[in-house]
């Protein structure tokens, strides 16, 4: 189950940036397989993984998916960014983000495995994510217990340019 606030933020972003949203239910691998079958011309996917995230230790900025996954080139533009880098950029350039980050969440998953970060509880209330003083505590509000791994996988295919479609 996803947070209502995340779903609302995605809907608003799709509208604001005029994106085409494709959602697939189930685990990411199955969602990507279904997406690949529906959009075989899409060859690369952008991923928001950073070093220190689960399963990130061997990633590079550009890396193909593992052989037992649907074949895409993974583009990891923020792989070398820190928690602080993300928030410095977002706040400096006034990038919109989900309101849950202002309510004490620092890492968002599904409703059943995500809580407000206890490291942000000060003076009887939760502080915003960007005020976290130790980035090593970023995932303190996350647990894997009870995770169904069936939250929707959201993908936004970008149209290929005319020259790209001629060469494929």
Short mmCIF file of N, CA and C in Angstrom, two decimals:
data_model
loop_
_atom_site.label_atom_id
_atom_site.label_comp_id
_atom_site.label_asym_id
_atom_site.label_seq_id
_atom_site.Cartn_x
_atom_site.Cartn_y
_atom_site.Cartn_z
N UNK A 1 0.84 -1.19 0.00
CA UNK A 1 0.00 0.00 0.00
C UNK A 1 0.87 1.23 0.00
N UNK A 2 0.55 2.13 -0.87
CA UNK A 2 1.34 3.36 -0.94
C UNK A 2 0.65 4.46 -0.13
N UNK A 3 1.42 5.44 0.22
CA UNK A 3 0.88 6.61 0.91
C UNK A 3 0.03 7.42 -0.06
N UNK A 4 -1.11 7.91 0.42
CA UNK A 4 -1.95 8.79 -0.38
C UNK A 4 -1.15 9.99 -0.87
N UNK A 5 -0.32 10.55 0.01
CA UNK A 5 0.46 11.75 -0.32
C UNK A 5 1.44 11.50 -1.47
N UNK A 6 1.99 10.31 -1.53
CA UNK A 6 2.90 9.97 -2.64
C UNK A 6 2.11 9.88 -3.93
N UNK A 7 0.97 9.19 -3.89
CA UNK A 7 0.12 9.08 -5.08
C UNK A 7 -0.30 10.45 -5.58
N UNK A 8 -0.68 11.32 -4.65
CA UNK A 8 -1.09 12.68 -5.01
C UNK A 8 0.07 13.46 -5.62
N UNK A 9 1.26 13.35 -5.03
CA UNK A 9 2.43 14.04 -5.56
C UNK A 9 2.74 13.55 -6.98
N UNK A 10 2.66 12.25 -7.21
CA UNK A 10 2.92 11.70 -8.55
C UNK A 10 1.89 12.24 -9.53
N UNK A 11 0.60 12.20 -9.16
CA UNK A 11 -0.45 12.73 -10.05
C UNK A 11 -0.20 14.19 -10.39
N UNK A 12 0.14 14.99 -9.39
CA UNK A 12 0.40 16.41 -9.62
C UNK A 12 1.63 16.61 -10.52
N UNK A 13 2.66 15.80 -10.33
CA UNK A 13 3.87 15.90 -11.16
C UNK A 13 3.58 15.52 -12.60
N UNK A 14 2.79 14.47 -12.78
CA UNK A 14 2.42 14.04 -14.13
C UNK A 14 1.69 15.17 -14.84
N UNK A 15 0.78 15.81 -14.13
CA UNK A 15 0.02 16.92 -14.72
C UNK A 15 0.92 18.13 -14.98
N UNK A 16 1.72 18.52 -14.01
CA UNK A 16 2.57 19.71 -14.13
C UNK A 16 3.57 19.58 -15.27
N UNK A 17 4.20 18.41 -15.38
CA UNK A 17 5.26 18.23 -16.38
C UNK A 17 4.77 17.54 -17.66
N UNK A 18 3.46 17.31 -17.74
CA UNK A 18 2.84 16.70 -18.92
C UNK A 18 3.52 15.37 -19.28
N UNK A 19 3.57 14.49 -18.29
CA UNK A 19 4.19 13.18 -18.46
C UNK A 19 3.15 12.13 -18.77
N UNK A 20 3.59 11.02 -19.31
CA UNK A 20 2.74 9.87 -19.55
C UNK A 20 3.15 8.82 -18.53
N UNK A 21 2.26 8.51 -17.59
CA UNK A 21 2.58 7.60 -16.49
C UNK A 21 2.07 6.20 -16.78
N UNK A 22 2.93 5.23 -16.58
CA UNK A 22 2.56 3.82 -16.66
C UNK A 22 2.82 3.22 -15.30
N UNK A 23 1.80 2.60 -14.70
CA UNK A 23 1.98 1.94 -13.41
C UNK A 23 1.79 0.45 -13.58
N UNK A 24 2.64 -0.31 -12.95
CA UNK A 24 2.58 -1.77 -12.97
C UNK A 24 2.52 -2.26 -11.54
N UNK A 25 1.55 -3.10 -11.22
CA UNK A 25 1.43 -3.66 -9.88
C UNK A 25 2.40 -4.83 -9.72
N UNK A 26 2.85 -5.03 -8.50
CA UNK A 26 3.71 -6.18 -8.21
C UNK A 26 5.15 -5.78 -8.02
N UNK A 27 6.01 -6.77 -7.87
CA UNK A 27 7.43 -6.50 -7.66
C UNK A 27 8.06 -5.78 -8.86
N UNK A 28 9.14 -5.07 -8.61
CA UNK A 28 9.79 -4.27 -9.65
C UNK A 28 10.19 -5.11 -10.86
N UNK A 29 10.75 -6.28 -10.63
CA UNK A 29 11.22 -7.11 -11.74
C UNK A 29 10.07 -7.47 -12.69
N UNK A 30 8.94 -7.88 -12.13
CA UNK A 30 7.77 -8.22 -12.95
C UNK A 30 7.22 -6.97 -13.63
N UNK A 31 7.23 -5.85 -12.93
CA UNK A 31 6.77 -4.60 -13.53
C UNK A 31 7.62 -4.17 -14.70
N UNK A 32 8.93 -4.30 -14.55
CA UNK A 32 9.83 -3.95 -15.65
C UNK A 32 9.67 -4.90 -16.83
N UNK A 33 9.41 -6.18 -16.55
CA UNK A 33 9.20 -7.15 -17.64
C UNK A 33 7.95 -6.78 -18.43
N UNK A 34 6.88 -6.48 -17.73
CA UNK A 34 5.64 -6.07 -18.38
C UNK A 34 5.84 -4.78 -19.17
N UNK A 35 6.56 -3.83 -18.59
CA UNK A 35 6.86 -2.57 -19.26
C UNK A 35 7.66 -2.81 -20.53
N UNK A 36 8.66 -3.68 -20.47
CA UNK A 36 9.51 -4.00 -21.63
C UNK A 36 8.68 -4.61 -22.74
N UNK A 37 7.74 -5.47 -22.39
CA UNK A 37 6.88 -6.10 -23.40
C UNK A 37 5.97 -5.06 -24.05
N UNK A 38 5.50 -4.11 -23.26
CA UNK A 38 4.60 -3.08 -23.77
C UNK A 38 5.33 -1.98 -24.55
N UNK A 39 6.57 -1.70 -24.15
CA UNK A 39 7.37 -0.63 -24.76
C UNK A 39 8.75 -1.17 -25.14
N UNK A 40 8.83 -2.07 -26.10
CA UNK A 40 10.13 -2.69 -26.42
C UNK A 40 11.16 -1.71 -26.97
N UNK A 41 10.72 -0.56 -27.47
CA UNK A 41 11.66 0.42 -28.03
C UNK A 41 12.39 1.21 -26.94
N UNK A 42 11.93 1.16 -25.71
CA UNK A 42 12.60 1.87 -24.62
C UNK A 42 13.79 1.03 -24.17
N UNK A 43 14.96 1.63 -24.23
CA UNK A 43 16.19 0.87 -23.95
C UNK A 43 16.89 1.28 -22.67
N UNK A 44 16.49 2.41 -22.09
CA UNK A 44 17.16 2.88 -20.87
C UNK A 44 16.12 3.33 -19.86
N UNK A 45 16.47 3.18 -18.59
CA UNK A 45 15.60 3.62 -17.51
C UNK A 45 16.43 4.45 -16.52
N UNK A 46 15.83 5.52 -16.03
CA UNK A 46 16.47 6.34 -15.01
C UNK A 46 16.10 5.77 -13.65
N UNK A 47 17.11 5.66 -12.79
CA UNK A 47 16.91 5.09 -11.46
C UNK A 47 17.45 6.08 -10.43
N UNK A 48 16.75 6.22 -9.33
CA UNK A 48 17.16 7.17 -8.29
C UNK A 48 18.01 6.55 -7.20
N UNK A 49 18.75 5.52 -7.53
CA UNK A 49 19.61 4.85 -6.55
C UNK A 49 20.84 5.68 -6.25
N UNK A 50 21.23 5.67 -4.97
CA UNK A 50 22.46 6.31 -4.53
C UNK A 50 23.34 5.28 -3.84
N UNK A 51 24.65 5.51 -3.85
CA UNK A 51 25.56 4.62 -3.12
C UNK A 51 25.13 4.61 -1.66
N UNK A 52 25.12 3.44 -1.09
CA UNK A 52 24.64 3.29 0.27
C UNK A 52 23.22 2.76 0.32
N UNK A 53 22.47 2.91 -0.79
CA UNK A 53 21.15 2.30 -0.86
C UNK A 53 21.32 0.79 -0.99
N UNK A 54 20.29 0.02 -0.63
CA UNK A 54 20.39 -1.43 -0.79
C UNK A 54 20.73 -1.80 -2.25
N UNK A 55 21.59 -2.77 -2.41
CA UNK A 55 22.00 -3.32 -3.72
C UNK A 55 22.71 -2.31 -4.62
N UNK A 56 23.35 -1.32 -4.05
CA UNK A 56 23.98 -0.28 -4.86
C UNK A 56 25.50 -0.39 -4.95
N UNK A 57 26.10 -1.29 -4.22
CA UNK A 57 27.56 -1.29 -4.08
C UNK A 57 28.32 -1.49 -5.39
N UNK A 58 27.74 -2.20 -6.34
CA UNK A 58 28.46 -2.48 -7.60
C UNK A 58 27.97 -1.63 -8.77
N UNK A 59 27.07 -0.71 -8.51
CA UNK A 59 26.52 0.09 -9.61
C UNK A 59 27.49 1.14 -10.11
N UNK A 60 27.30 1.52 -11.36
CA UNK A 60 28.02 2.61 -12.00
C UNK A 60 26.98 3.59 -12.55
N UNK A 61 27.42 4.74 -13.02
CA UNK A 61 26.49 5.74 -13.55
C UNK A 61 25.64 5.17 -14.68
N UNK A 62 26.24 4.35 -15.52
CA UNK A 62 25.53 3.66 -16.60
C UNK A 62 25.85 2.18 -16.46
N UNK A 63 24.83 1.36 -16.31
CA UNK A 63 25.07 -0.07 -16.14
C UNK A 63 23.86 -0.85 -16.64
N UNK A 64 24.10 -1.91 -17.41
CA UNK A 64 22.98 -2.73 -17.84
C UNK A 64 22.36 -3.45 -16.64
N UNK A 65 21.09 -3.78 -16.76
CA UNK A 65 20.45 -4.56 -15.71
C UNK A 65 21.11 -5.93 -15.65
N UNK A 66 20.96 -6.61 -14.53
CA UNK A 66 21.52 -7.95 -14.38
C UNK A 66 20.91 -8.88 -15.42
N UNK A 67 21.62 -9.94 -15.75
CA UNK A 67 21.21 -10.83 -16.85
C UNK A 67 19.86 -11.50 -16.62
N UNK A 68 19.44 -11.68 -15.39
CA UNK A 68 18.16 -12.32 -15.12
C UNK A 68 17.01 -11.31 -14.98
N UNK A 69 17.26 -10.06 -15.34
CA UNK A 69 16.24 -9.01 -15.32
C UNK A 69 15.93 -8.59 -16.75
N UNK A 70 14.78 -7.93 -16.98
CA UNK A 70 14.51 -7.37 -18.31
C UNK A 70 15.66 -6.45 -18.70
N UNK A 71 16.07 -6.51 -19.95
CA UNK A 71 17.27 -5.80 -20.38
C UNK A 71 17.02 -4.32 -20.67
N UNK A 72 17.65 -3.49 -19.85
CA UNK A 72 17.65 -2.05 -19.99
C UNK A 72 19.04 -1.56 -19.63
N UNK A 73 19.36 -0.36 -20.08
CA UNK A 73 20.53 0.34 -19.57
C UNK A 73 20.02 1.16 -18.39
N UNK A 74 20.57 0.92 -17.22
CA UNK A 74 20.20 1.71 -16.04
C UNK A 74 21.03 2.99 -16.04
N UNK A 75 20.36 4.10 -15.94
CA UNK A 75 21.02 5.40 -15.84
C UNK A 75 20.83 5.86 -14.40
N UNK A 76 21.94 6.03 -13.69
CA UNK A 76 21.91 6.38 -12.28
C UNK A 76 22.49 7.79 -12.07
N UNK A 77 21.73 8.83 -12.40
CA UNK A 77 22.30 10.19 -12.39
C UNK A 77 22.68 10.71 -11.01
N UNK A 78 22.10 10.17 -9.95
CA UNK A 78 22.43 10.69 -8.61
C UNK A 78 23.18 9.65 -7.78
N UNK A 79 23.79 8.70 -8.42
CA UNK A 79 24.48 7.62 -7.72
C UNK A 79 25.49 8.13 -6.70
N UNK A 80 26.24 9.15 -7.05
CA UNK A 80 27.29 9.66 -6.16
C UNK A 80 26.83 10.83 -5.29
N UNK A 81 25.55 11.12 -5.29
CA UNK A 81 25.03 12.19 -4.46
C UNK A 81 24.79 11.68 -3.04
N UNK A 82 25.00 12.54 -2.07
CA UNK A 82 24.69 12.21 -0.68
C UNK A 82 23.29 12.70 -0.35
N UNK A 83 22.81 12.30 0.80
CA UNK A 83 21.53 12.79 1.31
C UNK A 83 21.55 14.32 1.36
N UNK A 84 22.67 14.86 1.83
CA UNK A 84 22.80 16.32 1.91
C UNK A 84 22.80 16.96 0.53
N UNK A 85 23.48 16.34 -0.45
CA UNK A 85 23.49 16.86 -1.82
C UNK A 85 22.07 16.96 -2.37
N UNK A 86 21.28 15.92 -2.14
CA UNK A 86 19.90 15.90 -2.64
C UNK A 86 19.13 17.09 -2.08
N UNK A 87 19.19 17.25 -0.77
CA UNK A 87 18.42 18.33 -0.15
C UNK A 87 18.98 19.71 -0.46
N UNK A 88 20.28 19.86 -0.58
CA UNK A 88 20.85 21.15 -0.99
C UNK A 88 20.33 21.54 -2.36
N UNK A 89 20.36 20.59 -3.29
CA UNK A 89 19.87 20.85 -4.65
C UNK A 89 18.37 21.17 -4.63
N UNK A 90 17.59 20.33 -3.97
CA UNK A 90 16.13 20.51 -3.97
C UNK A 90 15.73 21.87 -3.37
N UNK A 91 16.38 22.23 -2.29
CA UNK A 91 16.02 23.48 -1.62
C UNK A 91 16.57 24.69 -2.36
N UNK A 92 17.78 24.60 -2.88
CA UNK A 92 18.37 25.73 -3.61
C UNK A 92 17.59 26.04 -4.88
N UNK A 93 17.24 24.99 -5.63
CA UNK A 93 16.54 25.19 -6.90
C UNK A 93 15.02 25.10 -6.77
N UNK A 94 14.54 25.00 -5.54
CA UNK A 94 13.11 24.97 -5.26
C UNK A 94 12.37 23.89 -6.05
N UNK A 95 12.92 22.69 -5.98
CA UNK A 95 12.32 21.54 -6.64
C UNK A 95 11.20 21.01 -5.74
N UNK A 96 10.04 20.78 -6.31
CA UNK A 96 8.92 20.28 -5.50
C UNK A 96 9.20 18.84 -5.06
N UNK A 97 8.65 18.49 -3.92
CA UNK A 97 8.82 17.14 -3.38
C UNK A 97 7.58 16.78 -2.56
N UNK A 98 7.44 15.52 -2.25
CA UNK A 98 6.29 15.02 -1.50
C UNK A 98 6.26 15.65 -0.10
N UNK A 99 5.09 16.07 0.33
CA UNK A 99 4.91 16.74 1.62
C UNK A 99 5.30 15.87 2.81
N UNK A 100 5.38 14.56 2.64
CA UNK A 100 5.76 13.69 3.76
C UNK A 100 7.17 14.00 4.27
N UNK A 101 8.02 14.51 3.39
CA UNK A 101 9.38 14.86 3.82
C UNK A 101 9.38 16.03 4.81
N UNK A 102 8.35 16.85 4.78
CA UNK A 102 8.24 17.94 5.75
C UNK A 102 7.61 17.48 7.07
N UNK A 103 7.14 16.23 7.10
CA UNK A 103 6.45 15.70 8.28
C UNK A 103 7.30 14.70 9.07
N UNK A 104 8.60 14.61 8.76
CA UNK A 104 9.48 13.74 9.54
C UNK A 104 9.90 12.46 8.86
N UNK A 105 9.50 12.26 7.61
CA UNK A 105 9.94 11.08 6.86
C UNK A 105 11.22 11.43 6.10
N UNK A 106 12.16 10.50 6.06
CA UNK A 106 13.41 10.73 5.32
C UNK A 106 13.62 9.72 4.22
N UNK A 107 12.88 8.62 4.24
CA UNK A 107 13.00 7.57 3.24
C UNK A 107 11.62 6.96 3.09
N UNK A 108 11.07 7.01 1.89
CA UNK A 108 9.69 6.59 1.69
C UNK A 108 9.59 5.23 1.01
N UNK A 109 8.81 4.36 1.60
CA UNK A 109 8.48 3.06 1.03
C UNK A 109 6.97 2.93 1.09
N UNK A 110 6.49 1.72 1.37
CA UNK A 110 5.04 1.59 1.49
C UNK A 110 4.60 1.88 2.92
N UNK A 111 3.30 2.05 3.10
CA UNK A 111 2.73 2.44 4.38
C UNK A 111 3.10 1.47 5.50
N UNK A 112 3.15 0.18 5.18
CA UNK A 112 3.39 -0.84 6.20
C UNK A 112 4.84 -0.92 6.67
N UNK A 113 5.76 -0.35 5.93
CA UNK A 113 7.18 -0.49 6.30
C UNK A 113 7.87 0.86 6.51
N UNK A 114 7.10 1.93 6.54
CA UNK A 114 7.69 3.27 6.64
C UNK A 114 7.07 4.04 7.80
N UNK A 115 7.92 4.60 8.63
CA UNK A 115 7.47 5.46 9.72
C UNK A 115 8.29 6.75 9.68
N UNK A 116 7.85 7.71 10.45
CA UNK A 116 8.63 8.94 10.58
C UNK A 116 9.96 8.58 11.21
N UNK A 117 10.98 9.32 10.84
CA UNK A 117 12.33 9.04 11.32
C UNK A 117 12.46 9.52 12.77
N UNK A 118 12.72 8.58 13.71
CA UNK A 118 12.84 8.98 15.11
C UNK A 118 13.97 9.99 15.37
N UNK A 119 14.97 10.02 14.51
CA UNK A 119 16.08 10.97 14.68
C UNK A 119 15.63 12.41 14.44
N UNK A 120 14.45 12.59 13.84
CA UNK A 120 13.93 13.93 13.57
C UNK A 120 12.94 14.42 14.62
N UNK A 121 12.71 13.61 15.65
CA UNK A 121 11.76 14.02 16.69
C UNK A 121 12.49 14.88 17.71
N UNK A 122 12.13 16.16 17.73
CA UNK A 122 12.78 17.12 18.63
C UNK A 122 11.73 18.08 19.19
N UNK A 123 11.82 18.35 20.45
CA UNK A 123 10.92 19.30 21.11
C UNK A 123 9.44 18.96 20.87
N UNK A 124 9.13 17.67 20.92
CA UNK A 124 7.74 17.24 20.81
C UNK A 124 7.16 17.19 19.42
N UNK A 125 7.98 17.41 18.39
CA UNK A 125 7.45 17.33 17.02
C UNK A 125 8.55 16.85 16.06
N UNK A 126 8.10 16.42 14.89
CA UNK A 126 9.04 15.94 13.86
C UNK A 126 9.51 17.10 13.00
N UNK A 127 10.80 17.12 12.75
CA UNK A 127 11.42 18.13 11.90
C UNK A 127 11.40 17.65 10.45
N UNK A 128 11.60 18.54 9.48
CA UNK A 128 11.64 18.12 8.06
C UNK A 128 12.88 17.29 7.75
N UNK A 129 12.78 16.49 6.72
CA UNK A 129 13.86 15.57 6.32
C UNK A 129 15.19 16.28 6.13
N UNK A 130 15.16 17.44 5.51
CA UNK A 130 16.42 18.13 5.20
C UNK A 130 17.21 18.53 6.44
N UNK A 131 16.57 18.50 7.62
CA UNK A 131 17.28 18.88 8.85
C UNK A 131 17.98 17.71 9.53
N UNK A 132 17.92 16.53 8.95
CA UNK A 132 18.58 15.36 9.54
C UNK A 132 20.08 15.63 9.65
N UNK A 133 20.62 15.52 10.85
CA UNK A 133 22.03 15.88 11.05
C UNK A 133 23.01 14.76 10.73
N UNK A 134 22.56 13.53 10.70
CA UNK A 134 23.45 12.40 10.37
C UNK A 134 22.82 11.59 9.25
N UNK A 135 23.34 11.73 8.06
CA UNK A 135 22.75 11.05 6.90
C UNK A 135 22.75 9.54 7.06
N UNK A 136 23.60 9.00 7.92
CA UNK A 136 23.61 7.56 8.15
C UNK A 136 22.29 7.08 8.78
N UNK A 137 21.49 8.01 9.27
CA UNK A 137 20.20 7.68 9.88
C UNK A 137 19.04 7.86 8.91
N UNK A 138 19.34 8.10 7.64
CA UNK A 138 18.30 8.37 6.65
C UNK A 138 17.22 7.30 6.62
N UNK A 139 17.58 6.03 6.72
CA UNK A 139 16.61 4.94 6.62
C UNK A 139 16.10 4.46 7.98
N UNK A 140 16.28 5.25 9.02
CA UNK A 140 15.85 4.83 10.36
C UNK A 140 14.34 4.64 10.47
N UNK A 141 13.58 5.21 9.59
CA UNK A 141 12.13 5.04 9.61
C UNK A 141 11.64 3.91 8.72
N UNK A 142 12.54 3.08 8.23
CA UNK A 142 12.16 1.99 7.30
C UNK A 142 12.39 0.64 7.94
N UNK A 143 11.54 -0.30 7.61
CA UNK A 143 11.75 -1.68 8.04
C UNK A 143 11.36 -2.58 6.89
N UNK A 144 11.89 -3.78 6.87
CA UNK A 144 11.52 -4.72 5.82
C UNK A 144 10.45 -5.68 6.31
N UNK A 145 10.12 -5.65 7.59
CA UNK A 145 9.11 -6.55 8.13
C UNK A 145 7.76 -6.27 7.50
N UNK A 146 7.12 -7.31 7.04
CA UNK A 146 5.79 -7.18 6.48
C UNK A 146 5.75 -6.60 5.09
N UNK A 147 6.89 -6.38 4.47
CA UNK A 147 6.91 -5.81 3.12
C UNK A 147 6.36 -6.81 2.12
N UNK A 148 5.36 -6.39 1.39
CA UNK A 148 4.76 -7.28 0.39
C UNK A 148 5.44 -7.15 -0.95
N UNK A 149 6.26 -6.12 -1.11
CA UNK A 149 6.95 -5.86 -2.37
C UNK A 149 5.97 -5.79 -3.53
N UNK A 150 4.77 -5.28 -3.28
CA UNK A 150 3.80 -5.20 -4.35
C UNK A 150 3.30 -3.79 -4.59
N UNK A 151 4.03 -2.80 -4.11
CA UNK A 151 3.67 -1.42 -4.41
C UNK A 151 3.79 -1.20 -5.90
N UNK A 152 2.99 -0.29 -6.45
CA UNK A 152 3.09 -0.07 -7.89
C UNK A 152 4.46 0.44 -8.30
N UNK A 153 4.89 -0.01 -9.44
CA UNK A 153 6.12 0.48 -10.04
C UNK A 153 5.68 1.53 -11.05
N UNK A 154 6.13 2.76 -10.88
CA UNK A 154 5.74 3.83 -11.80
C UNK A 154 6.85 4.09 -12.79
N UNK A 155 6.49 4.13 -14.07
CA UNK A 155 7.46 4.39 -15.12
C UNK A 155 6.88 5.43 -16.05
N UNK A 156 7.70 6.34 -16.49
CA UNK A 156 7.27 7.39 -17.37
C UNK A 156 8.06 7.32 -18.66
N UNK A 157 7.52 6.64 -19.69
CA UNK A 157 8.28 6.55 -20.93
C UNK A 157 8.35 7.91 -21.63
N UNK A 158 9.53 8.26 -22.03
CA UNK A 158 9.72 9.50 -22.77
C UNK A 158 9.74 9.17 -24.25
N UNK A 159 9.07 9.95 -25.06
CA UNK A 159 9.04 9.65 -26.49
C UNK A 159 10.43 9.76 -27.11
N UNK A 160 10.74 8.82 -27.99
CA UNK A 160 12.02 8.86 -28.70
C UNK A 160 11.96 9.95 -29.75
N UNK A 161 13.09 10.55 -30.04
CA UNK A 161 13.12 11.55 -31.10
C UNK A 161 13.03 10.83 -32.44
N UNK A 162 12.70 11.55 -33.46
CA UNK A 162 12.55 10.95 -34.79
C UNK A 162 13.83 10.27 -35.24
N UNK A 163 14.98 10.87 -34.98
CA UNK A 163 16.24 10.27 -35.43
C UNK A 163 16.53 8.98 -34.66
N UNK A 164 16.11 8.89 -33.39
CA UNK A 164 16.35 7.67 -32.62
C UNK A 164 15.52 6.52 -33.17
N UNK A 165 14.26 6.79 -33.56
CA UNK A 165 13.42 5.72 -34.05
C UNK A 165 13.88 5.22 -35.41
N UNK A 166 14.51 6.06 -36.22
CA UNK A 166 15.01 5.64 -37.53
C UNK A 166 16.20 4.70 -37.40
N UNK A 167 16.97 4.85 -36.31
CA UNK A 167 18.19 4.05 -36.15
C UNK A 167 17.98 2.80 -35.31
N UNK A 168 16.78 2.53 -34.86
CA UNK A 168 16.58 1.36 -34.00
C UNK A 168 16.13 0.15 -34.77
#
